[in-house]
XYZ file of C-alpha atoms in Angstrom:
626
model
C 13.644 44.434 23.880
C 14.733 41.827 21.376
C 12.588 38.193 21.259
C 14.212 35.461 19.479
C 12.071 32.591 18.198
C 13.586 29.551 17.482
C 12.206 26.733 15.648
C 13.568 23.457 15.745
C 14.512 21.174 12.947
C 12.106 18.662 12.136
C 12.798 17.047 8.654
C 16.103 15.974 6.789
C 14.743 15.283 3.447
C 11.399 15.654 3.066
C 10.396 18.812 2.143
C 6.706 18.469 0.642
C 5.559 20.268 4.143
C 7.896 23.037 4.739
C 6.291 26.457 5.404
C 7.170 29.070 8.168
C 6.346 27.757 11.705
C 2.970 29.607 12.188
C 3.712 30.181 16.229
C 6.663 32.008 15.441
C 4.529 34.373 12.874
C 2.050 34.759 15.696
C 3.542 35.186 18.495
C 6.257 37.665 16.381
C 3.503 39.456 15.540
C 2.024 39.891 19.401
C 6.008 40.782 20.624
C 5.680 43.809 17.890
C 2.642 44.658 19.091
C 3.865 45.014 22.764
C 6.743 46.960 21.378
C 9.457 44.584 20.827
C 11.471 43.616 18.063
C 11.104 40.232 16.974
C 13.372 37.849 14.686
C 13.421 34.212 13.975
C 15.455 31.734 13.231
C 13.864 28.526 11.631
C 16.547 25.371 11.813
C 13.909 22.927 10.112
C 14.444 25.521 6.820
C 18.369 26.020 7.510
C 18.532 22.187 7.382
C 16.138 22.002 4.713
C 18.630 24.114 2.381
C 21.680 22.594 3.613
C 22.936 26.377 4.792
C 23.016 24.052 8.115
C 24.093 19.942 9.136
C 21.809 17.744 10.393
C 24.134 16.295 13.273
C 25.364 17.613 16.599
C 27.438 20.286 15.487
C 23.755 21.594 14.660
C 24.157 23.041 17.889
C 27.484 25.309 17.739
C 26.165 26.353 14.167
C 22.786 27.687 16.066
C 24.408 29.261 18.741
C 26.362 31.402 16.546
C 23.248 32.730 14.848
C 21.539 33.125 18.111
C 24.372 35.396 19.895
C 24.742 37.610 16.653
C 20.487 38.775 17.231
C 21.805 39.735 20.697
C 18.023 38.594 22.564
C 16.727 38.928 25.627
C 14.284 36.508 25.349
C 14.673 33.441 23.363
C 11.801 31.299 23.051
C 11.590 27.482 22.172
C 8.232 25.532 20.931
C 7.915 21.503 20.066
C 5.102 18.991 19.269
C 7.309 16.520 20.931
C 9.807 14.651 19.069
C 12.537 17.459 18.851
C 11.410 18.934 22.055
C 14.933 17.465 23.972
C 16.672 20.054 20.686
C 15.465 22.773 22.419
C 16.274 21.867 25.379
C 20.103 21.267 25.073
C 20.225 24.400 22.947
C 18.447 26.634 25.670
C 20.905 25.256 27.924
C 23.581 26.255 25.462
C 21.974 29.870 25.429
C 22.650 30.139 28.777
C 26.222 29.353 29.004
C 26.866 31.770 26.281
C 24.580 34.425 27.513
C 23.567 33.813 30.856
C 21.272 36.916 31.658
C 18.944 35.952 28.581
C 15.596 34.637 29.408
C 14.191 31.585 28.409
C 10.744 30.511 27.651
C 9.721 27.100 26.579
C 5.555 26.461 24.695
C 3.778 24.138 22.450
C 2.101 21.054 23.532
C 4.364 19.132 24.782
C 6.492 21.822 26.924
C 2.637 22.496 27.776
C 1.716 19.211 29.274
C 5.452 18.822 30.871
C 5.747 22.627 32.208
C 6.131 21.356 35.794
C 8.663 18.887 35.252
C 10.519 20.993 33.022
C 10.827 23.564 35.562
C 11.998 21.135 38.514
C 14.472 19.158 36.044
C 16.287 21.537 34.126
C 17.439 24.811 35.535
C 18.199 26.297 32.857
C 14.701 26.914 32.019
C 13.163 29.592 32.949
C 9.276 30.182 31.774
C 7.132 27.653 30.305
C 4.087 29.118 28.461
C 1.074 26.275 28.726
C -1.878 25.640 26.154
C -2.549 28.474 23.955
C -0.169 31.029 24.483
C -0.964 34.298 23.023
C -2.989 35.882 26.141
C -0.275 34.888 28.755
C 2.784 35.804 26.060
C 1.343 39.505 25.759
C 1.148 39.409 29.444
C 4.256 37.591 30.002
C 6.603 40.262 27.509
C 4.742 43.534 28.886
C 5.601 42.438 32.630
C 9.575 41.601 31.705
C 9.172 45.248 29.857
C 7.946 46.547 32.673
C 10.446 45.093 35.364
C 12.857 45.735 33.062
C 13.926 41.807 32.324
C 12.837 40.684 35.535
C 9.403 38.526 36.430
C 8.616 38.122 39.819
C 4.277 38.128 39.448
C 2.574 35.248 38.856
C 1.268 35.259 34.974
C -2.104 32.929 34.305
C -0.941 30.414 31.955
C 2.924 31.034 32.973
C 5.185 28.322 34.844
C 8.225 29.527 36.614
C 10.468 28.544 38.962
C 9.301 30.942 41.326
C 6.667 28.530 41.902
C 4.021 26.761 39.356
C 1.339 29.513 38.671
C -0.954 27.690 36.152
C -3.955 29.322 36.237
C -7.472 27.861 37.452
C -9.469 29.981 35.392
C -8.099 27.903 31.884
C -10.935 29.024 29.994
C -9.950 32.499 29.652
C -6.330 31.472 28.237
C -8.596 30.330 25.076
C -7.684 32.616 22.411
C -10.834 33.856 20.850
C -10.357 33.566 16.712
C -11.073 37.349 16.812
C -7.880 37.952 18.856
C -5.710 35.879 17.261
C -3.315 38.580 15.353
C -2.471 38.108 11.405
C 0.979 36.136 11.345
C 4.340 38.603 11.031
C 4.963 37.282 7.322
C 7.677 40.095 7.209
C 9.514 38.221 9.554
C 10.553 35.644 7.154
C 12.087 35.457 3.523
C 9.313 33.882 1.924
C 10.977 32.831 -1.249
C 13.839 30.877 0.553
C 10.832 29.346 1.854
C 9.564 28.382 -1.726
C 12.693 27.814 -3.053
C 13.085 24.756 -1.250
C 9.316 23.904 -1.572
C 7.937 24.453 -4.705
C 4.574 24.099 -4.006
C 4.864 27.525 -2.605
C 2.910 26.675 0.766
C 1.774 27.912 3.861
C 0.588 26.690 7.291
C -2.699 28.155 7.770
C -5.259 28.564 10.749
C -7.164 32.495 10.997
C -7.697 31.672 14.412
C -9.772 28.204 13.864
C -9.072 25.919 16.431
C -9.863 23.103 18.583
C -11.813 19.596 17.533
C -14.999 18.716 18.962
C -14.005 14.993 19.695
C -12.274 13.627 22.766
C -9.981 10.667 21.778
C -8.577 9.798 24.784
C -4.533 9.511 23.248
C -4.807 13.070 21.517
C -2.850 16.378 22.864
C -5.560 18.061 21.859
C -8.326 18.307 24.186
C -5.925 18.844 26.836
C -4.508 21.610 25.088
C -7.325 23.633 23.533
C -10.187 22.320 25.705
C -12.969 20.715 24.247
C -14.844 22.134 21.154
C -14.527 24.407 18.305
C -13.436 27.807 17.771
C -14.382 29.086 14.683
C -13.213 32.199 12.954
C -15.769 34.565 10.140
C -15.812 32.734 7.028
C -15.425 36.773 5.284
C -12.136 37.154 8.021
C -10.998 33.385 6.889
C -11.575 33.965 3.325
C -9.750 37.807 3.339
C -6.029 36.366 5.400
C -6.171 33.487 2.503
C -6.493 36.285 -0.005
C -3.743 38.086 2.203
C -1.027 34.947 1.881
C -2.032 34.263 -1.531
C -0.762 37.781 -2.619
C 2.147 37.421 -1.161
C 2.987 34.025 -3.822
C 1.490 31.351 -1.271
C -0.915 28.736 -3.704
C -0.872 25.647 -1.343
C -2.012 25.736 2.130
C -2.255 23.294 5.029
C -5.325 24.160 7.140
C -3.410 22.951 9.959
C -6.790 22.525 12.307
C -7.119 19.372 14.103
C -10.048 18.896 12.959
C -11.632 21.155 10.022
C -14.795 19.435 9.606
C -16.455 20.040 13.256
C -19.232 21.168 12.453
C -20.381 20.126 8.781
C -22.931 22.569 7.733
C -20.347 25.557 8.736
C -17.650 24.223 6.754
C -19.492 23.828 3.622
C -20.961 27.295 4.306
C -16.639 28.815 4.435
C -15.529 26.713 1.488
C -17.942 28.159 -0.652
C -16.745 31.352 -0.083
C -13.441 30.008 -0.575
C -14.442 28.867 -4.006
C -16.303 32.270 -4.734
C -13.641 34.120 -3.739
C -11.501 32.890 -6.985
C -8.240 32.293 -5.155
C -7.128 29.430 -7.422
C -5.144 27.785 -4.201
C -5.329 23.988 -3.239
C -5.168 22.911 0.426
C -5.391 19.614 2.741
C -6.510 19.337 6.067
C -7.246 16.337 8.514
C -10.677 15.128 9.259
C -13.273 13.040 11.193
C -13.719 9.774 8.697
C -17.674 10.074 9.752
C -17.948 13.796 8.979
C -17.009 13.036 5.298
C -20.404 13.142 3.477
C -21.164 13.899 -0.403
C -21.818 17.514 0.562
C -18.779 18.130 2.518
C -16.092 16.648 0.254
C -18.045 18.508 -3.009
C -17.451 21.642 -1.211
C -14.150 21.148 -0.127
C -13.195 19.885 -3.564
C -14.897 22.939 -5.116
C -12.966 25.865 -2.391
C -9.437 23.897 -3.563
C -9.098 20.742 -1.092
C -6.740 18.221 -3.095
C -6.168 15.910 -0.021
C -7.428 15.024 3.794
C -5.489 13.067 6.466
C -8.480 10.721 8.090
C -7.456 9.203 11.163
C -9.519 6.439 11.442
C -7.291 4.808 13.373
C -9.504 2.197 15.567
C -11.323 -0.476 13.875
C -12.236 -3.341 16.418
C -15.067 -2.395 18.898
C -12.852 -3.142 21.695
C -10.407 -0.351 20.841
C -12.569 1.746 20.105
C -13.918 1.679 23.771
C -10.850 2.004 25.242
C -9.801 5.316 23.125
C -12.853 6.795 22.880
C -12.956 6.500 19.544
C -15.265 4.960 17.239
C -15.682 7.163 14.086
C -15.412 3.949 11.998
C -18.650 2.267 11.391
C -17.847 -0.745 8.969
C -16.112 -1.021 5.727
C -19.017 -0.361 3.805
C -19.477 3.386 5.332
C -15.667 3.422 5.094
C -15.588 2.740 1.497
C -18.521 5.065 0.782
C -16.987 7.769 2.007
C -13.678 7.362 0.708
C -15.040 7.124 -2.650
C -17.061 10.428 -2.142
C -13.349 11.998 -2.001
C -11.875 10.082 -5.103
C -14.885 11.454 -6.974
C -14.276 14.855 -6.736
C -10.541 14.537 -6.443
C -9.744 14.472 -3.023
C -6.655 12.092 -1.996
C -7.544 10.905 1.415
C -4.781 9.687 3.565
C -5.927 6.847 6.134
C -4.293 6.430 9.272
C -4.781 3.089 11.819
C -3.659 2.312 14.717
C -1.855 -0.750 14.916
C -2.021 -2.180 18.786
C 1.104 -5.083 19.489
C -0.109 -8.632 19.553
C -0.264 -9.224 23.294
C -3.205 -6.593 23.334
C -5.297 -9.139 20.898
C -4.524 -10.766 17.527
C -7.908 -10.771 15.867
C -7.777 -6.453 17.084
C -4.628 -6.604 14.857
C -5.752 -8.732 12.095
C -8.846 -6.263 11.481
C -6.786 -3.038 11.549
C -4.694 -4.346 9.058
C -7.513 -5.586 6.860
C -9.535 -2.670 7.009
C -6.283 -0.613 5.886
C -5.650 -2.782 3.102
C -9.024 -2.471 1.548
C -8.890 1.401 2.047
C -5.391 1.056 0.063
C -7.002 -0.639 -2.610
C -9.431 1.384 -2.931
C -7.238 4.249 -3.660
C -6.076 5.737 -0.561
C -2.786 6.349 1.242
C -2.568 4.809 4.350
C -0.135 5.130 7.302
C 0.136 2.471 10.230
C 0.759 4.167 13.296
C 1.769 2.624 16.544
C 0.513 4.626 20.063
C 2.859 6.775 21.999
C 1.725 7.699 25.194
C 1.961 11.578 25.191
C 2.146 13.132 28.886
C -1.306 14.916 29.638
C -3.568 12.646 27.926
C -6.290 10.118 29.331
C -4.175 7.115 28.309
C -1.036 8.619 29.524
C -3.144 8.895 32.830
C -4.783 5.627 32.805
C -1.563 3.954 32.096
C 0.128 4.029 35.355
C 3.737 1.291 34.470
C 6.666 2.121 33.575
C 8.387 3.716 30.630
C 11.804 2.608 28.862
C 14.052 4.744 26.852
C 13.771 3.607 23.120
C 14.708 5.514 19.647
C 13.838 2.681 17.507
C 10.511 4.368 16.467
C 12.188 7.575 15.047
C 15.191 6.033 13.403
C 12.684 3.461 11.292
C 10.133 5.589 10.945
C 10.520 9.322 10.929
C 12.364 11.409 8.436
C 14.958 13.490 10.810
C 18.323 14.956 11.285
C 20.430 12.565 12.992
C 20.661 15.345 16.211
C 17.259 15.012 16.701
C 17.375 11.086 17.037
C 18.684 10.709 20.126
C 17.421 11.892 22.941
C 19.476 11.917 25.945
C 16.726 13.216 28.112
C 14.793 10.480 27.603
C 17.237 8.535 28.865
C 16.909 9.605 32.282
C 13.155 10.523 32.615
C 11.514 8.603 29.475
C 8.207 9.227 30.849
C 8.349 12.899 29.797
C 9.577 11.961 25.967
C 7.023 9.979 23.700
C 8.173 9.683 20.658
C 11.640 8.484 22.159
C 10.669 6.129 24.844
C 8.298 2.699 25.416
C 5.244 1.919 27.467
C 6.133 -1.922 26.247
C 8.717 -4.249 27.504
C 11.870 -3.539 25.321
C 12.262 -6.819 23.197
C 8.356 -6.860 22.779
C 8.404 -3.328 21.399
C 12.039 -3.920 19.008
C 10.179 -6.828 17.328
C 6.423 -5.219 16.947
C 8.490 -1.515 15.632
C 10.550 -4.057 12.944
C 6.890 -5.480 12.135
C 5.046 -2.515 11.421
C 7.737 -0.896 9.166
C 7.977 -3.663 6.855
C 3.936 -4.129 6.916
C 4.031 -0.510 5.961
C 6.541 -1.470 3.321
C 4.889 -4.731 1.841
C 1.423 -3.685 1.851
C 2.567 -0.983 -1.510
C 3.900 -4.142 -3.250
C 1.517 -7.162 -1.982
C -1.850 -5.528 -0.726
C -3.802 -8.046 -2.161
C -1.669 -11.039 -0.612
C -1.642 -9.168 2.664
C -5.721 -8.744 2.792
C -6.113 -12.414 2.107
C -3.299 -13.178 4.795
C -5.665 -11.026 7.253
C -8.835 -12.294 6.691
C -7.309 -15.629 7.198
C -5.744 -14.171 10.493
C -2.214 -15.198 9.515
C -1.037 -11.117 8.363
C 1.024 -10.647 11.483
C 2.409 -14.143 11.632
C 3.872 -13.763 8.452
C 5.316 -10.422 8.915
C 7.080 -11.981 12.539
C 8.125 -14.682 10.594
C 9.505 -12.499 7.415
C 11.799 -10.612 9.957
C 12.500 -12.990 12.558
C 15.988 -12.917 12.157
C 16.526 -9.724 11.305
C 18.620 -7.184 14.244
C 16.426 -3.944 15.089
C 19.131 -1.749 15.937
C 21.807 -2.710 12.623
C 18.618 -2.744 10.212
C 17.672 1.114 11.824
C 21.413 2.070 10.660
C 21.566 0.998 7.142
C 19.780 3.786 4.486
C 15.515 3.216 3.739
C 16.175 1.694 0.833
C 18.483 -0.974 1.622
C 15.835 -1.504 4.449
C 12.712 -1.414 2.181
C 14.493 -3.834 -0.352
C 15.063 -6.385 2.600
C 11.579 -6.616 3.786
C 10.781 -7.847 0.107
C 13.386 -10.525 -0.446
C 12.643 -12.051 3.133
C 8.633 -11.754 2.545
C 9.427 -13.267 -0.908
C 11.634 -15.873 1.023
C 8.737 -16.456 3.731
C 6.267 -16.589 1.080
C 7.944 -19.268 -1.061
C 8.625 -21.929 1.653
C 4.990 -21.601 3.061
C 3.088 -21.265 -0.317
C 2.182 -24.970 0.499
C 0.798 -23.969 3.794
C -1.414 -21.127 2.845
C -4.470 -21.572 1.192
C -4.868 -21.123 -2.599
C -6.398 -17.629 -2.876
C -3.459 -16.215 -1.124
C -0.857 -18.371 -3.102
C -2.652 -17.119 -6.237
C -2.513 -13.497 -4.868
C 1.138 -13.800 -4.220
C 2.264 -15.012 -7.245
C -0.012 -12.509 -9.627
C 1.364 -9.242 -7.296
C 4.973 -11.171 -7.534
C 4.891 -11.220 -11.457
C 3.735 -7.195 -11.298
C 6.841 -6.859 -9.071
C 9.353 -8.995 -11.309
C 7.982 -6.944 -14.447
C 7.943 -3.376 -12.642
C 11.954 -3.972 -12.090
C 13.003 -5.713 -15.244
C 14.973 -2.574 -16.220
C 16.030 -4.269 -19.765
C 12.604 -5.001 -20.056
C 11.358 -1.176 -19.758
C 14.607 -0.056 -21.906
C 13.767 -2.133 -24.737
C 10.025 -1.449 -25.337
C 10.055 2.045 -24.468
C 7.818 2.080 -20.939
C 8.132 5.040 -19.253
C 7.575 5.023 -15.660
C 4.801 8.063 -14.450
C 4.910 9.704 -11.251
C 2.460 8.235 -9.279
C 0.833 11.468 -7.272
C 1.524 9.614 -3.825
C 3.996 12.041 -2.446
C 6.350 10.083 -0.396
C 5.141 7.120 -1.096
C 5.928 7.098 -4.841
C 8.836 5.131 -4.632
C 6.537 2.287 -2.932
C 3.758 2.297 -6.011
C 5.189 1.589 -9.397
C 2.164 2.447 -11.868
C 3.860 2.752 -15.819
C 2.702 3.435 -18.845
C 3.886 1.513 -22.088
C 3.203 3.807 -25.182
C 4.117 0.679 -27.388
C 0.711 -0.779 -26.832
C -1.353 0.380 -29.119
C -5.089 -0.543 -27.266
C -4.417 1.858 -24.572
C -3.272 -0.236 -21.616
C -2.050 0.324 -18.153
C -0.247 -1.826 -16.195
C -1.578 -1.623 -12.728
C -0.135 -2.370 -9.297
C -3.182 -3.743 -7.967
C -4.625 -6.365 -8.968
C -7.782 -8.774 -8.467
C -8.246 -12.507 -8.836
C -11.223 -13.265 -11.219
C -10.496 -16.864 -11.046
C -7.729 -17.350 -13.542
C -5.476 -20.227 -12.750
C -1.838 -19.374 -11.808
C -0.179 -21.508 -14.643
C -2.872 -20.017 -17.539
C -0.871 -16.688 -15.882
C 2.341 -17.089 -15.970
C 1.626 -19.026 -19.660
C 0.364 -16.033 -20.693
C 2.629 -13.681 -19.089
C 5.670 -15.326 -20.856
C 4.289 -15.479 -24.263
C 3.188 -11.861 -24.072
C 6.365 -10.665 -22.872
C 8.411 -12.790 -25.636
C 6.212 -10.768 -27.766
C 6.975 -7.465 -27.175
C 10.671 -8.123 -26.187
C 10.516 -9.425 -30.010
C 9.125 -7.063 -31.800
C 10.014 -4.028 -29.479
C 13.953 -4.776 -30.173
C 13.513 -4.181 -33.746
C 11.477 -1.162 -33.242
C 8.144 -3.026 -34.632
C 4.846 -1.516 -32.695
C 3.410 -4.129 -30.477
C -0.444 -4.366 -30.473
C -1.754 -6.110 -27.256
C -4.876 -8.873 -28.611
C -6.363 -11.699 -28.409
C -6.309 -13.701 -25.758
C -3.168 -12.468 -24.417
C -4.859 -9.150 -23.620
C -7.587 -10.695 -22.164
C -6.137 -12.877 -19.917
C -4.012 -9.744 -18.679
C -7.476 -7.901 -18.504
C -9.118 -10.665 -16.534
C -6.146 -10.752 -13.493
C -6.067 -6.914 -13.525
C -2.839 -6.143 -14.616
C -4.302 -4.077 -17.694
C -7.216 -2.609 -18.047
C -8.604 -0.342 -20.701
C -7.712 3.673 -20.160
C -10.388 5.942 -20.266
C -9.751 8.545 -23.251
């Protein structure tokens, strides 16, 4: 019997994160096991090389690839925002081959199963939670009945009548039964070719997170707690991948630091074992303690996603969340990560404005100062995924909206529209609205130029929110701009608009704000002005550096000017130690003069005086550690 899994495209240019979809490795490698063949066909890699397009004829493209493995069973797994892909291509599987069967998994197929059974015919198993106890029994029963299921599987939904099991806790997979992924079932280096880093998703069977937020998939769909593999069996499949060329890996784990003590315990052996790998992971912002992040840092760890998420008390009650105890703590442990060279990544929450201003105003604050203190951040805005206590709690109604994914999201235009979610939105999160439709347009156009004008003004933007006046100046920076034409036009052009109209807003209320945001405007504005003066950076030989902030480079202009002979970097960051604005820009222009000057005739330009130290005192140089 021949198994087809299909995994669907997820990224059009982004390819930092690309690695072989780990279900279809393990649940390849449980279809061999039962005696079948297995094969799979990855469209987020096909797009990812350009062997495939990114728009609808996607579709005719994969069905040609799926009729020449001749399956039996095809089988379809999503997260959620390319789950209506799958969908329209099962449906297309059918037509072409009507006596194949389909089977539909993951978390959101999981928390849907029942609706997806009743709505779309075409359907004809959905596997729920984890899946590799009902798949073994679900492939040896079609082997036995030669294609045919009639008895009820635990774990199984079919149309024969739901059969989800009662007895959920035995559908956990225990870490010992979780089989080794199918690596043969995949070309590796095509893999690497496209990503250089040369990674791998990664789990040995460690699953599950320990906390209970009440928007997560994941309680729902592992149950609560840990799982925890060996650290020896952990420690010999990284050895495994790592001979077969893999040197990055994503510990893919909702949460990796459950329990403290045991993950300093497994990174050591990860850092005794000599691998010479580097991984990231995501983790609990109050599990992050000295000893943690030295061991981490130690076994490889180069960066950890922190969803911190909710910062005002009142949110934090009503998700079940409060991890975040103060910027102080915050701050601590952030810097426990910068000083062994973790890169954290800091995710909030951002609620809209109806749900409480001053609950805004702190989110944003609090992810400003994490910024500035050297971390990514995201801003992320909550989708109400089916199966979790807020989806529950919620009770209104849902409206169809793609704004989110066309602003936000790197995908292939076919997986942007969704036109399933157009007739049952309440099944689709990342294409549809709990929010009244205007309301949502104009908080969506907020949050992606925040997320834009916090890498050039941070420091503006922090003294905007501790004044309470962030979000006022964001509505008022894109007021006028239209939410569906500005989704259509390319990131750039987008990004580039949110700073001429915050530059706009900016200059016709610098009279209204007080004077330490004016000053922090206009000091991050001259950074700004000098970081694009392209004649400027021709003519004394500045060379801009990468950054190290992976997508975000573009956003975080940091150079290096080897014509300055006292070893100084110009900074996009700065602080206000009291300097005037006009002793600034004085300064600034002089200084500038100078170098254009001297840097035109190929004369070495030595920074002094007061000149350097008025650029030392703002922050826009500062001596480099040799």
């Amino acid at each position: 019997m021949n198994v087809l899994f299909v995994n669907p495209p997820c990224a059009s240019k982004v390819s930092i994160d690309l690695a072989p979809p780990l279900w279809t490795l393990l649940l390849g490698s449980i279809a061999e096991e039962c005696g079948c063949t297995s094969q799979i066909l990855d469209l987020n890699l096909e797009v990812l090389s350009q062997r495939a397009p990114e728009d609808d004829q996607l579709y005719d493209w994969s069905i040609e690839r799926v009729c020449d493995t001749r399956p039996d069973v095809v089988c379809f797994s999503s997260m959620g925002v390319n789950s209506h892909f799958c969908l329209k291509l099962a449906q297309r599987v059918k037509q072409h081959m009507p006596d194949v069967i389909t089977i539909l998994g993951g978390p959101h197929f999981s928390a849907i199963a029942n609706d997806v059974i009743k709505r779309y015919p075409w359907i004809d198993f959905v596997a729920t939670r984890e899946a590799e106890v009902s798949f073994r029994f679900f492939l040896n029963e079609i082997k036995l009945r030669n294609g045919v299921c009639n008895r009820s599987i635990p774990g199984i939904v079919s149309r024969e009548g739901p059969t989800l099991s009662c007895v959920e806790v035995d559908l956990r997979t225990k870490p010992a039964n979780v089989p080794p992924p199918a690596y043969h079932l995949v070309e590796l280096n095509r893999y690497f070719e496209v990503n250089p880093t040369r990674t791998l998703d990664f789990e040995a069977g460690q699953r599950g997170c320990v906390m209970s937020c009440r928007y997560c998939y994941a309680p729902g769909h592992f149950g609560q707690g840990e799982r925890r593999q060996a650290p020896d069996v952990f420690v010999a499949e990284l050895r495994k991948a790592v001979d077969l060329g893999a040197r990055r890996f994503f510990f893919v784990q909702d949460n990796f630091i459950n329990n403290p003590r045991a993950t300093v315990d497994l990174c050591e052996r990860i850092a005794a074992a000599n691998l010479e790998i580097s991984f990231h992971c995501y983790a609990t912002l109050s599990q992050l303690s000295e000893p943690v992040v030295e061991a981490m840092a130690a076994a490889g760890c180069h960066s950890v996603y922190v969803g911190v998420d909710v910062v005002h008390p009142k949110a934090q009650r009503n998700f079940a969340k409060a991890l975040y105890r103060g910027n102080e703590d915050m701050l601590r442990r952030f810097e426990c990560c910068s000083k062994v060279g973790i890169r954290p990544t800091a995710s909030f929450l951002l609620e809209e404005p109806d749900v409480g201003r001053d609950q805004l105003e702190d989110t944003i604050a609090t992810a400003l100062l994490a910024q500035n203190a050297g971390c990514r951040i995201r801003f992320n805005t909550l989708s109400l995924y089916p199966g979790t206590e807020s989806y529950k709690a919620f009770g209104g109604r849902f409206f169809y909206d793609d704004l989110k994914v066309r602003l936000m999201m790197d995908l292939p235009s076919v997986v942007k529209e969704n036109v399933y979610a157009q007739e049952s939105p309440e099944l689709f999160p990342f294409h549809s609205t709990h929010r009244p439709l205007l309301a949502n347009s104009r908080f969506m156009l907020g949050v992606h130029a925040l997320f834009t004008i916090s890498k050039y003004y941070p420091n503006t933007l922090l003294e905007l929110a501790s004044d309470r006046r962030s979000w006022e100046i964001i509505e008022e920076t894109m007021k006028s701009v239209d939410a569906d034409a500005h989704a259509c036009e390319p990131e750039n052009i987008r990004r580039r608009t949110h700073l001429e109209l915050f530059d706009t807003t900016m200059t016709n209320m610098a009279q209204k704000v007080g004077q330490s945001i004016e000053r922090a405007y206009y000091q991050e504005k001259t950074v700004l002005i000098l970081a694009n003066d392209a004649d400027f950076w021709e003519n004394s030989a500045c060379k801009p550096i990468n950054s190290g902030c992976g997508s975000d480079q573009v956003f975080c202009p940091f150079y290096v000017s080897p014509t300055l002979k006292t070893g100084v970097v110009l900074l996009g960051i700065l602080t206000d130690q009291g300097v005037t604005l006009n002793e600034i820009d004085v300064s600034l222009a002089d200084f500038l003069r100078n170098i254009r000057a001297k840097t035109v005739t190929g004369e070495k330009v030595k920074a002094s005086g007061r000149d350097l130290e008025i650029l030392k005192h703002v922050g826009i140089v500062k001596e480099r550690q040799r």
